CSV table of C-alpha atoms and ligand atoms in Angstrom, one decimal:
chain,number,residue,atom,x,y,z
A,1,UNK,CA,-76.1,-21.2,5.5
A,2,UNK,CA,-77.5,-23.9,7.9
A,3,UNK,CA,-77.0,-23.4,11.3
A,4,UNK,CA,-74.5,-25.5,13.7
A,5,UNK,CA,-75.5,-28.7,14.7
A,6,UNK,CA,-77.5,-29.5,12.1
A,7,UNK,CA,-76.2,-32.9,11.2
A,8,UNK,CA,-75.2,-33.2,15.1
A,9,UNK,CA,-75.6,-37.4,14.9
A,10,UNK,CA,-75.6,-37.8,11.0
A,11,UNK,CA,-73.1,-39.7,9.4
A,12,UNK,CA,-72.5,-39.0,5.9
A,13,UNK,CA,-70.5,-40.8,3.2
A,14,UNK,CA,-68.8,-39.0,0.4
A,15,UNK,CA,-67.1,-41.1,-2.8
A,16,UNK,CA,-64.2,-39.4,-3.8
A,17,UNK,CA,-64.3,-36.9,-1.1
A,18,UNK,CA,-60.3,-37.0,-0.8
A,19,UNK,CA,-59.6,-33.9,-3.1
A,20,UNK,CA,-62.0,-31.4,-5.1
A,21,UNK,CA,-65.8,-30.7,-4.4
A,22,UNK,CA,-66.0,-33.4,-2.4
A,23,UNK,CA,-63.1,-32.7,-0.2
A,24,UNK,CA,-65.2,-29.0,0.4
A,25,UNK,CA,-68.3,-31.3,1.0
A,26,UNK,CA,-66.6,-33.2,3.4
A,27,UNK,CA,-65.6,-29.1,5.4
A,28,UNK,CA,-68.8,-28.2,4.9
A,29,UNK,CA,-70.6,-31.2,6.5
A,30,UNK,CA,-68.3,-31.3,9.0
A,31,UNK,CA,-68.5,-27.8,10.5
A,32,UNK,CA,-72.3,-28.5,10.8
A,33,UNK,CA,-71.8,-31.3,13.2
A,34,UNK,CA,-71.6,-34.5,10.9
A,35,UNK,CA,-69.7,-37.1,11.4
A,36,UNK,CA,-67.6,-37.8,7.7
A,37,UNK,CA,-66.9,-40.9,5.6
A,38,UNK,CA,-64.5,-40.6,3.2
A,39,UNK,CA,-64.0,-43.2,-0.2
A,40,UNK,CA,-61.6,-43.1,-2.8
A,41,UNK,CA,-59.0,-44.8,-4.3
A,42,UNK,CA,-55.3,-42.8,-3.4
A,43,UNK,CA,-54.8,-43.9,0.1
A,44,UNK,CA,-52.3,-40.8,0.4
A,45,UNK,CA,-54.8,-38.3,-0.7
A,46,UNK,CA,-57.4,-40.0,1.7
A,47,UNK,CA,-54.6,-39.4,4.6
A,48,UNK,CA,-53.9,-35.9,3.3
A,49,UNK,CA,-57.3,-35.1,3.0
A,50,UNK,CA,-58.6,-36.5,6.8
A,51,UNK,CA,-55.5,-34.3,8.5
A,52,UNK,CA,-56.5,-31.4,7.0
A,53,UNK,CA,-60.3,-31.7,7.8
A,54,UNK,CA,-59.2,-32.6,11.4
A,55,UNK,CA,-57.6,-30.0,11.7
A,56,UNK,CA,-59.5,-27.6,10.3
A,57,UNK,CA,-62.7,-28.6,11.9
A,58,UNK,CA,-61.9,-30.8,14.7
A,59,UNK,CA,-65.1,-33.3,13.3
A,60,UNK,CA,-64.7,-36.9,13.0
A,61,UNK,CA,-63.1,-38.0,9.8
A,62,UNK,CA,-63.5,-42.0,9.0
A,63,UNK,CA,-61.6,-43.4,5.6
A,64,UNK,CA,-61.8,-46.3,3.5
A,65,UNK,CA,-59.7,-46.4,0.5
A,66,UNK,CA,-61.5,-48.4,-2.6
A,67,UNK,CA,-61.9,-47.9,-6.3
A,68,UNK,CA,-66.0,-47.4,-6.7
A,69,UNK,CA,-65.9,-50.0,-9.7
A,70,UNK,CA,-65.2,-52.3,-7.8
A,71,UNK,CA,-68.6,-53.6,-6.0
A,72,UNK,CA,-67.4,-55.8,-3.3
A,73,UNK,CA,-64.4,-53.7,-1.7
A,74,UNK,CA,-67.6,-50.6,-1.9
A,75,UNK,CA,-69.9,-53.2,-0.1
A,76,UNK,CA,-66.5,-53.7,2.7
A,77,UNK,CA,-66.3,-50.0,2.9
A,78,UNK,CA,-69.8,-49.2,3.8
A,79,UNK,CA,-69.7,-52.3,6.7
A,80,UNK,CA,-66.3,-50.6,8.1
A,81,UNK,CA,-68.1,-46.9,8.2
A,82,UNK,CA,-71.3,-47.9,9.6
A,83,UNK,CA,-69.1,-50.3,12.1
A,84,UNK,CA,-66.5,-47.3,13.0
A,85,UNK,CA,-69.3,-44.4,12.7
A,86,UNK,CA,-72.0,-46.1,14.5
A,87,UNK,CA,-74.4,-45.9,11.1
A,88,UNK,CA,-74.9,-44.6,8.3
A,89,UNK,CA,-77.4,-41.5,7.3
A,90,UNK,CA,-76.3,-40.3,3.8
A,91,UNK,CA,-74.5,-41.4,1.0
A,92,UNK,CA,-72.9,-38.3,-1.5
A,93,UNK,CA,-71.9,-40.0,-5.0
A,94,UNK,CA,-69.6,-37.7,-6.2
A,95,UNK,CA,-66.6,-39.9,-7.4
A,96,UNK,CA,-66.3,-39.4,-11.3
A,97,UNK,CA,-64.0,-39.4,-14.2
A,98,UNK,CA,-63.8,-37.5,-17.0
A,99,UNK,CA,-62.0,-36.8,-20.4
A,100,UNK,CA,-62.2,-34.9,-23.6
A,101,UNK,CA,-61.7,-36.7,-26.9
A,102,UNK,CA,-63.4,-37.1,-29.9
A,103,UNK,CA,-64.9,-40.5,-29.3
A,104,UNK,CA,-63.9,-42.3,-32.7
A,105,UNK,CA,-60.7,-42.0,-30.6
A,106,UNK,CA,-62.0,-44.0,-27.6
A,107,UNK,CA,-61.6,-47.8,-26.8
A,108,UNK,CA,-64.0,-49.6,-25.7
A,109,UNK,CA,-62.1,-49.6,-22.0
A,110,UNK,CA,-61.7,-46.2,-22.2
A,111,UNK,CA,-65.8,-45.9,-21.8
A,112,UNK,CA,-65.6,-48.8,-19.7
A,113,UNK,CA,-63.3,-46.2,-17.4
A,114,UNK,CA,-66.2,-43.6,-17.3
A,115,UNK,CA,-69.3,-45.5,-16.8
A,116,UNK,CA,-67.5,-48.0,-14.2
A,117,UNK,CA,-67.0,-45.0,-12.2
A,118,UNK,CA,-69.8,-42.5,-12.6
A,119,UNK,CA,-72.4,-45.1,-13.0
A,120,UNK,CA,-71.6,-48.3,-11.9
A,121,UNK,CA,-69.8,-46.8,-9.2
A,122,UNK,CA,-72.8,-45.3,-7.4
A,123,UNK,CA,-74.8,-47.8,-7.5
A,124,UNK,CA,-72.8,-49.7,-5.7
A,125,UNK,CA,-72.7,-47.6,-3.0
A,126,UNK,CA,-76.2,-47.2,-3.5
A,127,UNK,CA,-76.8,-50.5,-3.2
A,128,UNK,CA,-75.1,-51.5,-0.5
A,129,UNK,CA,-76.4,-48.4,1.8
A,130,UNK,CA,-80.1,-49.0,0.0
A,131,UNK,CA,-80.1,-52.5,1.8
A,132,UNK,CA,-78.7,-51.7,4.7
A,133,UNK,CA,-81.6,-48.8,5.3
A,134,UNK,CA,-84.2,-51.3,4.2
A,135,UNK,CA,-83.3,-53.7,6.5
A,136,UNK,CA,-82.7,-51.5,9.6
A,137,UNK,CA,-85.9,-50.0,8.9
A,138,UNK,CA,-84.1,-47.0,8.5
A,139,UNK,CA,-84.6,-43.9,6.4
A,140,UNK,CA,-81.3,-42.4,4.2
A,141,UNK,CA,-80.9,-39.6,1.5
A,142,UNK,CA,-79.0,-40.3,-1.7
A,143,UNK,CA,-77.6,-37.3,-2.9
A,144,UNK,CA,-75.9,-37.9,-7.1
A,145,UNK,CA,-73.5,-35.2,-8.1
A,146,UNK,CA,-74.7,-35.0,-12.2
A,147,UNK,CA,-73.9,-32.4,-14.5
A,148,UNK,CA,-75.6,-30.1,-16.7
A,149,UNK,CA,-74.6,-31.7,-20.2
A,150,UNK,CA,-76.2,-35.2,-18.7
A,151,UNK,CA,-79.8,-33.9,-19.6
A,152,UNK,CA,-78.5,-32.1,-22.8
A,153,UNK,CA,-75.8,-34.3,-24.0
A,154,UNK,CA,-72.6,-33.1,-25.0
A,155,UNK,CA,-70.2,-33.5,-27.9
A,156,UNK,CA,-66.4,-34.9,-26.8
A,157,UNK,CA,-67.5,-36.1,-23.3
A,158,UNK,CA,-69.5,-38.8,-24.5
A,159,UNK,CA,-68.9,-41.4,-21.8
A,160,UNK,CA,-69.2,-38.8,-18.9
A,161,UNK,CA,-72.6,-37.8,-20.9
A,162,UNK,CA,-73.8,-41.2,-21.2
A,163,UNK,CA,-72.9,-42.3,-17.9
A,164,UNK,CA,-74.3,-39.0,-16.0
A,165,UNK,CA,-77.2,-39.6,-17.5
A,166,UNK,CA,-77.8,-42.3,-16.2
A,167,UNK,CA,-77.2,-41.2,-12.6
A,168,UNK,CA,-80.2,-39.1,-13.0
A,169,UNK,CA,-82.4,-41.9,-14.3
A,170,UNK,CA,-81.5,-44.2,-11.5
A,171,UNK,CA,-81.9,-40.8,-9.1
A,172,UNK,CA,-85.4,-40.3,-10.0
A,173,UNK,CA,-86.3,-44.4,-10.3
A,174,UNK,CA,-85.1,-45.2,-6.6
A,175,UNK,CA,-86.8,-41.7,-5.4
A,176,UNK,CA,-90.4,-43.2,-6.3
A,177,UNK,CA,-89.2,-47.3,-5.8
A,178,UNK,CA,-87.3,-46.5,-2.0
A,179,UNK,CA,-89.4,-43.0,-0.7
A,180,UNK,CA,-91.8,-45.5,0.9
A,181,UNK,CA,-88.8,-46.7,2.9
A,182,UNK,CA,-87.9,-43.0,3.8
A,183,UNK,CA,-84.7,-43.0,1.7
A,184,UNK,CA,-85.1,-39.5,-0.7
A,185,UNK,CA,-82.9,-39.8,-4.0
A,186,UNK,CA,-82.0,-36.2,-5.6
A,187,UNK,CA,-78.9,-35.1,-7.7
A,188,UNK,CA,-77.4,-31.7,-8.4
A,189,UNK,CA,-76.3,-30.4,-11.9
A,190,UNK,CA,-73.0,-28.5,-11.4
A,191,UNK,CA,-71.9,-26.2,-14.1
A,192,UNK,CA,-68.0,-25.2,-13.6
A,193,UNK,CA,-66.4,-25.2,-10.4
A,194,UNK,CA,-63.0,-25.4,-10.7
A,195,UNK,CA,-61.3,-28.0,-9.2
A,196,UNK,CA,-57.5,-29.5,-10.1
A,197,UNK,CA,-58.6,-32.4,-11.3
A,198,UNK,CA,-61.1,-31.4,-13.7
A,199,UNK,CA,-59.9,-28.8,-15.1
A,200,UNK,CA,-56.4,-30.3,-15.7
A,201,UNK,CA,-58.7,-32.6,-18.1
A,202,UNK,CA,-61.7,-31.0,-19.2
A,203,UNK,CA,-59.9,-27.0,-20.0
A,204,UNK,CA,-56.0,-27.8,-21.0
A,205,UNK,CA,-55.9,-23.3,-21.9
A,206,UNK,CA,-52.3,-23.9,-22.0
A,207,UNK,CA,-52.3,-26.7,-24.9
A,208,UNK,CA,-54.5,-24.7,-27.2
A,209,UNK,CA,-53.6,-22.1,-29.2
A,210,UNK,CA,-55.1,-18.4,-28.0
A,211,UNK,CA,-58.1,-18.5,-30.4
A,212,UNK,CA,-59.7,-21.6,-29.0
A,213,UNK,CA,-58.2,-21.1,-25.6
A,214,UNK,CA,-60.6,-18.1,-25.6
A,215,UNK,CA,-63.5,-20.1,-25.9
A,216,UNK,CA,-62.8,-21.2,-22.7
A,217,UNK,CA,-63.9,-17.7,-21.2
A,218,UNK,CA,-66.7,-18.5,-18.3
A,219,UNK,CA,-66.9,-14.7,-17.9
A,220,UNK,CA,-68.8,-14.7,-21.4
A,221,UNK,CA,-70.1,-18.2,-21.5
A,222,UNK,CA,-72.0,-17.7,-18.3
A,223,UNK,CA,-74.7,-15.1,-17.8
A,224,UNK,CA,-74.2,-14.4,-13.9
A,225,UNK,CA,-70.0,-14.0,-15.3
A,226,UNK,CA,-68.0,-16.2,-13.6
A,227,UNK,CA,-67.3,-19.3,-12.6
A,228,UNK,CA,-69.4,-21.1,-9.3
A,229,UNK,CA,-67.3,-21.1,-5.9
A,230,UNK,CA,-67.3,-23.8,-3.5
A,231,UNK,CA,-69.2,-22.8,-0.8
A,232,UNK,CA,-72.1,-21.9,-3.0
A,233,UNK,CA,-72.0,-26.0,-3.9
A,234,UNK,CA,-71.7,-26.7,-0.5
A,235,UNK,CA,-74.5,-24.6,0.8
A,236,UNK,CA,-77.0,-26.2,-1.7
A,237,UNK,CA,-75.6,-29.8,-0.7
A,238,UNK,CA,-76.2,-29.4,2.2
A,239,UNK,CA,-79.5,-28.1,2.5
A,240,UNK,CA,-80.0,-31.2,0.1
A,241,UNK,CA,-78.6,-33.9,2.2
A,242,UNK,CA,-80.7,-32.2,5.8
A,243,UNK,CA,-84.2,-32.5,6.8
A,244,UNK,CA,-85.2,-29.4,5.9
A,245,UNK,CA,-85.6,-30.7,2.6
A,246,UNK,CA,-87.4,-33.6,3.7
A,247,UNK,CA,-90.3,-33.4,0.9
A,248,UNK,CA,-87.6,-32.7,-1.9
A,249,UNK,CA,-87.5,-36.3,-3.8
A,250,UNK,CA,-86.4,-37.3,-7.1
A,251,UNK,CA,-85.8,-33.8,-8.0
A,252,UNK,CA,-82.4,-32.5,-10.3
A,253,UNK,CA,-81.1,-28.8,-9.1
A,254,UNK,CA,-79.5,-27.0,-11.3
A,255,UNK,CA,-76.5,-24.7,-10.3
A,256,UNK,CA,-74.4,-23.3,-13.0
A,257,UNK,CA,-75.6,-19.3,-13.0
A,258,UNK,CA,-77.6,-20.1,-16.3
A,259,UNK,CA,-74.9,-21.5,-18.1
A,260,UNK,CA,-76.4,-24.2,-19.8
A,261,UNK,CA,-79.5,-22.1,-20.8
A,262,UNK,CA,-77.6,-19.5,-22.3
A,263,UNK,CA,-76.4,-22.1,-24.6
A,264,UNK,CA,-79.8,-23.4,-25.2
A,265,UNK,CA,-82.1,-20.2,-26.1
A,266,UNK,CA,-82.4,-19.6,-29.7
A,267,UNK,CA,-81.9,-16.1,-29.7
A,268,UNK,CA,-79.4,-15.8,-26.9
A,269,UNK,CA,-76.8,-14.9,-29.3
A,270,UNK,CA,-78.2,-11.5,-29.5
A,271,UNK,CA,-76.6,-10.9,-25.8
A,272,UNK,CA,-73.6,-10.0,-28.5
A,273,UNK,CA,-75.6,-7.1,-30.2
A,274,UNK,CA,-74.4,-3.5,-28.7
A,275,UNK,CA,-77.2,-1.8,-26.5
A,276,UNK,CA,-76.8,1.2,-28.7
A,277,UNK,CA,-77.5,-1.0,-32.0
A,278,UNK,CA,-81.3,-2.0,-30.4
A,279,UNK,CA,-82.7,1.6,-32.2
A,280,UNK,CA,-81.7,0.5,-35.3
A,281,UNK,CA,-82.9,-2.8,-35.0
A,282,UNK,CA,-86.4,-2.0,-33.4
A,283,UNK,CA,-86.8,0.4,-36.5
A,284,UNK,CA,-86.0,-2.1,-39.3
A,285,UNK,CA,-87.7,-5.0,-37.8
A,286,UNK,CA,-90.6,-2.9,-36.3
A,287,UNK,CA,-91.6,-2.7,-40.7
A,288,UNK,CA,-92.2,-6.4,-40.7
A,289,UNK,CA,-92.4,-8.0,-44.2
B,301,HXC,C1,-58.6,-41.0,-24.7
B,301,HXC,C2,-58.2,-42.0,-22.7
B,301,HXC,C3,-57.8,-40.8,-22.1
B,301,HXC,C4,-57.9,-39.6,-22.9
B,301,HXC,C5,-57.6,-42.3,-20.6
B,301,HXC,N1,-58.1,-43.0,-21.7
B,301,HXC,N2,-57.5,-41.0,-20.8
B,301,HXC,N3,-58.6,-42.1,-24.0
B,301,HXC,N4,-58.3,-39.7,-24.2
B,301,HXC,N5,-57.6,-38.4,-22.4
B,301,HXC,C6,-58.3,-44.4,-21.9
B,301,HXC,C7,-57.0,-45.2,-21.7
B,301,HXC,O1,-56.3,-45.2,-22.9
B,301,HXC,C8,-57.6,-46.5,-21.3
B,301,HXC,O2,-58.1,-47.3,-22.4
B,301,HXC,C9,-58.8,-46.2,-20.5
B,301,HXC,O3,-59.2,-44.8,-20.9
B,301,HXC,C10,-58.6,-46.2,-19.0
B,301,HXC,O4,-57.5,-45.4,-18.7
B,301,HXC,P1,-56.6,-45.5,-17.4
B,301,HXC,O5,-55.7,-44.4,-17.3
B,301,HXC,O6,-56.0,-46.9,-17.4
B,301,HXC,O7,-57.8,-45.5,-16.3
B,301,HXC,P2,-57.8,-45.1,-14.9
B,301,HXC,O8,-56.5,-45.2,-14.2
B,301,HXC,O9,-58.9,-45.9,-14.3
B,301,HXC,O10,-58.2,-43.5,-15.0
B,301,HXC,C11,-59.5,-43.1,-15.0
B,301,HXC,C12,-59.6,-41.8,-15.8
B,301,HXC,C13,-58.8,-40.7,-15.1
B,301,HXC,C14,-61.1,-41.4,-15.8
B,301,HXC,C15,-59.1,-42.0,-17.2
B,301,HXC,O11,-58.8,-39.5,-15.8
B,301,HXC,C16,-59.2,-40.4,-13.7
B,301,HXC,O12,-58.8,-41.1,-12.8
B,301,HXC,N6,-60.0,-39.4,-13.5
B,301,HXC,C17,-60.5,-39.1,-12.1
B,301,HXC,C18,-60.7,-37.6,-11.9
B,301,HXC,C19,-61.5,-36.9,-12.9
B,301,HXC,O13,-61.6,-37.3,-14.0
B,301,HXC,N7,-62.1,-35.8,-12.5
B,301,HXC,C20,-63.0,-35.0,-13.4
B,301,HXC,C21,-64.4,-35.3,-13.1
B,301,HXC,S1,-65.3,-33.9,-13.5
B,301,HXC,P3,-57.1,-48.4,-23.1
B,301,HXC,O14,-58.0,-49.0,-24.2
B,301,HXC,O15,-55.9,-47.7,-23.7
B,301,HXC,O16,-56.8,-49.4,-22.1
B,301,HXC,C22,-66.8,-34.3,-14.1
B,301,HXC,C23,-67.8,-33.2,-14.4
B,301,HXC,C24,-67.3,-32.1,-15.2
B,301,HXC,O17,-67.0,-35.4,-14.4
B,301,HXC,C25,-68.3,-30.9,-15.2
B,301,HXC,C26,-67.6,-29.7,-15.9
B,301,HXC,C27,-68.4,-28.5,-16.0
């Protein structure tokens, strides 16, 4: 969507860009001239991933492997990038977990999991790159990969819920607290983009038996009909992340083709009524009381 060259001098960092969305992230950025800095925890997949990017793009690819929990290895992993990159321009926090379970099932380390990740995680990347723009007098765009279900809630992802949320709290807090350093803070609400690691977790079709697998049918579930594709992500990220959307601050963006309002309106059920039934119904309810 953005033309080449756009993030010509831009180096942007990506938490758990090894595999998934952010792997396409990391493509996307690359092919318009950004330099890429990769975090996440597999060293293998880190090495996979970086090949493949090289390869495919010819950009530069820089790697630091590091679990996001864990504050001071994040802290190390931002000094190596700006050190090997030559700075630092954007931070993408991306890297998450998630599970479904009832959550009188969960342990108290089993929420731990989640909101060490998706919450604690980015702000440790946030904090370390917030300081380091501060000091350098230097602006920066935060850019938090939420979900949809973080503004709603949502039953049997309570600790991804929870922990999401708070990702958009601390997005729109730092957006007022840090624009007067330069540094913009948004976040995106994905709806479904598949991706092998979430959907082995979040939609096992093959464990459930056909009559609850079928609720799992995105053609029906989402107005526009199917699931979101890559690219589309990618497009709005980056527009996101460059300056031509340097007055957008402390904003959420939505990009699910109306799935989450679908599930929201109260008489969106009625998208199940045949066209050919509306006669009849305009006639009776035309009466009135
Ligand atoms: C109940 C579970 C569980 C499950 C793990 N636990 N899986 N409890 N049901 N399915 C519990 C464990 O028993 C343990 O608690 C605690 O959680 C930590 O588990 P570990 O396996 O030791 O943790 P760890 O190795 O850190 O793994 C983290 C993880 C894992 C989150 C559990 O799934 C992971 O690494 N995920 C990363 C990729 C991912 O989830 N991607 C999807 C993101 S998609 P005890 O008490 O036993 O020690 C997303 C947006 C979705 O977030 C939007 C969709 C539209």
């Amino acid at each position: 969507m953005l033309a080449p060259g756009t993030f010509d001098g831009k180096t942007v960092l990506i938490t758990g860009g090894g595999s998934g969305l952010g792997l396409s992230m990391a493509e996307g950025l690359l092919r318009l001239g950004a330099k890429v800095c990769l975090m996440s925890r597999s060293e293998d997949k880190l090495q996979a991933a970086s090949e493949k990017l090289v390869s495919q793009t010819g950009g530069s690819v820089f790697t630091f492997s590091a679990d996001v929990r864990d504050a001071a290895k994040v802290e190390e992993g931002i000094r190596y990038f700006i050190e090997c990159a030559g700075g630092l321009h954007a931070v993408v926090n991306n890297a998450a977990g998630n599970f479904i379970s009832p959550t009188e099932r969960l342990s108290a380390n089993a929420f731990s999991s989640i909101i060490d990740t998706v919450l604690k995680g980015s702000i440790h990347t946030t904090l370390a790159a917030g300081k380091y723009w501060i000091e350098k007098k230097q602006p920066g765009v935060f850019l938090n990969i939420a979900t949809t279900y973080a503004s709603t809630g949502s039953a049997f992802v309570v600790p991804s819920a929870t922990a999401k949320a708070g990702l958009i709290a601390l997005t729109r807090s730092l957006a007022v607290e840090w624009g007067e350093y330069g540094i913009r803070s948004n976040a995106i609400a994905p709806g479904p983009f598949p991706t092998e690691g979430a959907w082995s977790r979040l939609f096992p079709k093959e464990a459930l038996p056909p009559a609850l697998a079928d609720k799992m049918d995105f053609a029906s579930r989402i107005p526009i009909g199917r699931v979101g594709n890559h690219e589309e992500l990618v497009n709005l990220v980056t527009f996101l992340l460059s300056d031509f959307s340097a007055y957008i601050n402390g904003e959420l963006v939505t990009i699910d083709g109306g799935e989450w309002l679908q599930g929201a309106g109260e008489f969106n059920w009625l998208k199940a009524v045949p066209h050919q039934m509306w006669d009849a119904i305009e006639k009776a309810t035309r009466k009135g009381a």
